[in-house]
Amino acid sequence: MPELTRQQTEFRAAMANLSAAVTVITTDGPRGRAGMTVSAACSVTDSPPTVLVCVNRTARSHDVLVGNGRLAVNVLGAGQEDLALHFAGATGVPTAERFTDGRWDLATHGVPVLTGACASVVGTIVAEQASGSHSVLFVEVDTVISGDDPAALVYFQRRFHSLGTTAA
């Protein structure tokens, strides 16, 4: 990997201060089953319901996600840091084994959906835009599943944190 420029280093340091929801993006289909931890996912519009997901084009799951054309964005809750680490490749658990612990609905939506996620949205990739090292995938949502987890998992300062609600 080439050495980072000063601008890249400064940019990465600044972006570490941008809190982000932690999601596991999952897919299944002709290219196989895959999943990856992503903190660059957000809503675009509600008409039609659309989210975007940014994926490094060198990531092992990139071509599987794009090739299958359908995915789920599973928003992780405070108690699901282990899943974030598994799908980030930090635990050494092989991809095929990441879906075998009983927390996944593998049949209902055609893609793996995390049971007990804060929220999951399932949809079809309707556009892809290359930008630098990443693809921005625009996903038109056809299924929304809301969980009841009162606390979210966020990524801030290169670490996971729990973020819950407080009484007003």
Short mmCIF file of C-alpha atoms in Angstrom, two decimals:
data_model
loop_
_atom_site.label_atom_id
_atom_site.label_comp_id
_atom_site.label_asym_id
_atom_site.label_seq_id
_atom_site.Cartn_x
_atom_site.Cartn_y
_atom_site.Cartn_z
CA MET A 1 0.00 0.00 0.00
CA PRO A 2 1.46 3.39 -0.96
CA GLU A 3 2.25 5.90 1.76
CA LEU A 4 -0.57 8.35 2.45
CA THR A 5 -0.19 11.98 1.50
CA ARG A 6 -0.47 14.69 4.14
CA GLN A 7 -3.90 15.64 2.78
CA GLN A 8 -5.11 12.02 2.99
CA THR A 9 -3.84 11.71 6.57
CA GLU A 10 -5.52 14.97 7.59
CA PHE A 11 -8.75 13.98 5.85
CA ARG A 12 -8.83 10.59 7.61
CA ALA A 13 -8.21 12.26 10.97
CA ALA A 14 -11.04 14.72 10.35
CA MET A 15 -13.43 11.96 9.23
CA ALA A 16 -12.69 10.05 12.45
CA ASN A 17 -14.68 12.84 14.11
CA LEU A 18 -17.75 12.11 11.99
CA SER A 19 -19.96 9.73 13.96
CA ALA A 20 -21.55 7.06 11.79
CA ALA A 21 -24.04 4.27 12.24
CA VAL A 22 -22.50 0.82 11.95
CA THR A 23 -24.18 -1.42 9.39
CA VAL A 24 -23.63 -4.86 7.98
CA ILE A 25 -24.44 -4.97 4.29
CA THR A 26 -25.50 -8.44 3.12
CA THR A 27 -26.33 -10.07 -0.18
CA ASP A 28 -27.11 -13.43 -1.71
CA GLY A 29 -27.73 -14.52 -5.26
CA PRO A 30 -25.96 -15.82 -8.36
CA ARG A 31 -22.58 -14.45 -7.21
CA GLY A 32 -22.94 -16.04 -3.76
CA ARG A 33 -23.57 -14.87 -0.23
CA ALA A 34 -21.48 -12.08 1.26
CA GLY A 35 -21.50 -9.40 3.89
CA MET A 36 -19.34 -6.57 5.11
CA THR A 37 -19.28 -3.94 7.83
CA VAL A 38 -19.90 -0.44 6.47
CA SER A 39 -20.15 2.91 8.20
CA ALA A 40 -20.75 4.85 4.97
CA ALA A 41 -24.47 4.27 4.48
CA CYS A 42 -27.29 6.78 4.65
CA SER A 43 -30.75 7.65 3.45
CA VAL A 44 -31.13 9.54 0.18
CA THR A 45 -34.88 10.09 -0.24
CA ASP A 46 -38.24 8.64 0.77
CA SER A 47 -39.74 9.09 -2.69
CA PRO A 48 -38.96 6.39 -3.67
CA PRO A 49 -37.30 5.10 -0.48
CA THR A 50 -33.60 4.98 -1.34
CA VAL A 51 -30.36 4.54 0.59
CA LEU A 52 -26.78 4.77 -0.52
CA VAL A 53 -23.87 2.58 0.49
CA CYS A 54 -20.21 3.33 -0.23
CA VAL A 55 -18.05 0.27 -0.86
CA ASN A 56 -14.35 0.11 -1.65
CA ARG A 57 -13.97 -1.44 -5.11
CA THR A 58 -11.06 -3.58 -3.87
CA ALA A 59 -13.19 -5.14 -1.10
CA ARG A 60 -13.79 -8.85 -1.56
CA SER A 61 -17.56 -8.36 -1.28
CA HIS A 62 -17.81 -5.46 -3.76
CA ASP A 63 -18.24 -7.52 -6.94
CA VAL A 64 -20.57 -9.96 -5.16
CA LEU A 65 -22.84 -7.11 -3.99
CA VAL A 66 -22.91 -5.45 -7.40
CA GLY A 67 -23.26 -8.75 -9.26
CA ASN A 68 -26.19 -9.91 -7.14
CA GLY A 69 -27.87 -6.52 -7.44
CA ARG A 70 -29.84 -6.93 -4.24
CA LEU A 71 -28.80 -6.27 -0.65
CA ALA A 72 -29.84 -5.56 2.92
CA VAL A 73 -28.55 -2.74 5.08
CA ASN A 74 -28.67 -4.06 8.65
CA VAL A 75 -28.26 -1.27 11.23
CA LEU A 76 -26.49 -2.68 14.28
CA GLY A 77 -27.53 -2.18 17.89
CA ALA A 78 -25.33 -1.58 20.90
CA GLY A 79 -24.92 -5.28 21.71
CA GLN A 80 -23.84 -6.29 18.20
CA GLU A 81 -20.21 -5.16 18.09
CA ASP A 82 -19.16 -8.80 17.61
CA LEU A 83 -21.02 -8.85 14.28
CA ALA A 84 -19.36 -5.61 13.20
CA LEU A 85 -15.97 -7.18 13.90
CA HIS A 86 -16.86 -10.48 12.16
CA PHE A 87 -18.01 -8.75 9.00
CA ALA A 88 -15.05 -6.37 9.06
CA GLY A 89 -12.82 -9.44 8.89
CA ALA A 90 -11.26 -8.69 12.29
CA THR A 91 -12.05 -12.07 13.86
CA GLY A 92 -10.80 -14.45 11.19
CA VAL A 93 -14.22 -16.08 10.86
CA PRO A 94 -14.57 -17.20 7.21
CA THR A 95 -17.31 -15.49 5.20
CA ALA A 96 -19.40 -18.66 4.87
CA GLU A 97 -19.46 -19.15 8.66
CA ARG A 98 -20.55 -15.60 9.48
CA PHE A 99 -24.17 -16.44 8.76
CA THR A 100 -24.40 -19.70 10.74
CA ASP A 101 -25.02 -18.45 14.28
CA GLY A 102 -28.83 -18.38 14.08
CA ARG A 103 -29.19 -14.59 14.08
CA TRP A 104 -29.92 -14.41 10.35
CA ASP A 105 -33.15 -14.79 8.40
CA LEU A 106 -31.72 -16.32 5.23
CA ALA A 107 -34.95 -17.21 3.44
CA THR A 108 -37.64 -14.53 3.70
CA HIS A 109 -36.14 -11.66 1.66
CA GLY A 110 -33.70 -13.38 -0.69
CA VAL A 111 -30.76 -11.80 1.18
CA PRO A 112 -29.59 -12.31 4.77
CA VAL A 113 -31.46 -10.05 7.21
CA LEU A 114 -30.25 -9.71 10.79
CA THR A 115 -32.90 -10.65 13.32
CA GLY A 116 -32.79 -8.10 16.12
CA ALA A 117 -31.11 -5.30 14.15
CA CYS A 118 -32.11 -1.73 15.02
CA ALA A 119 -33.44 -1.63 11.48
CA SER A 120 -32.96 -3.47 8.20
CA VAL A 121 -33.81 -2.23 4.74
CA VAL A 122 -33.80 -4.52 1.74
CA GLY A 123 -33.70 -3.42 -1.84
CA THR A 124 -32.26 -3.43 -5.33
CA ILE A 125 -29.21 -1.56 -6.55
CA VAL A 126 -30.60 0.90 -9.11
CA ALA A 127 -27.44 2.91 -9.79
CA GLU A 128 -23.71 2.75 -9.20
CA GLN A 129 -21.37 5.73 -9.27
CA ALA A 130 -17.58 5.37 -9.09
CA SER A 131 -15.78 7.96 -6.99
CA GLY A 132 -12.09 7.54 -6.27
CA SER A 133 -11.51 4.14 -4.70
CA HIS A 134 -15.18 3.49 -3.95
CA SER A 135 -18.49 2.72 -5.59
CA VAL A 136 -21.53 4.57 -4.35
CA LEU A 137 -24.43 2.13 -4.62
CA PHE A 138 -27.94 3.58 -4.72
CA VAL A 139 -30.44 1.05 -3.39
CA GLU A 140 -34.19 1.41 -3.92
CA VAL A 141 -35.82 -0.06 -0.83
CA ASP A 142 -38.75 -2.45 -1.04
CA THR A 143 -38.78 -3.84 2.51
CA VAL A 144 -38.30 -2.04 5.83
CA ILE A 145 -37.95 -3.89 9.14
CA SER A 146 -37.75 -1.80 12.31
CA GLY A 147 -36.34 -3.30 15.48
CA ASP A 148 -36.90 -2.31 19.06
CA ASP A 149 -33.28 -1.98 20.21
CA PRO A 150 -33.11 1.23 22.29
CA ALA A 151 -29.40 1.77 21.62
CA ALA A 152 -27.40 2.02 18.41
CA LEU A 153 -23.83 1.09 17.61
CA VAL A 154 -21.85 4.02 16.21
CA TYR A 155 -18.28 4.45 15.01
CA PHE A 156 -16.40 7.51 16.29
CA GLN A 157 -12.68 8.18 16.71
CA ARG A 158 -11.92 4.76 15.18
CA ARG A 159 -13.82 2.91 17.92
CA PHE A 160 -17.29 1.50 18.48
CA HIS A 161 -19.61 3.26 20.95
CA SER A 162 -23.15 2.68 22.18
CA LEU A 163 -25.60 5.48 21.70
CA GLY A 164 -28.91 5.29 23.52
CA THR A 165 -31.79 7.59 24.11
CA THR A 166 -32.26 9.57 27.29
CA ALA A 167 -35.51 10.59 28.92
CA ALA A 168 -36.53 14.16 28.14
#
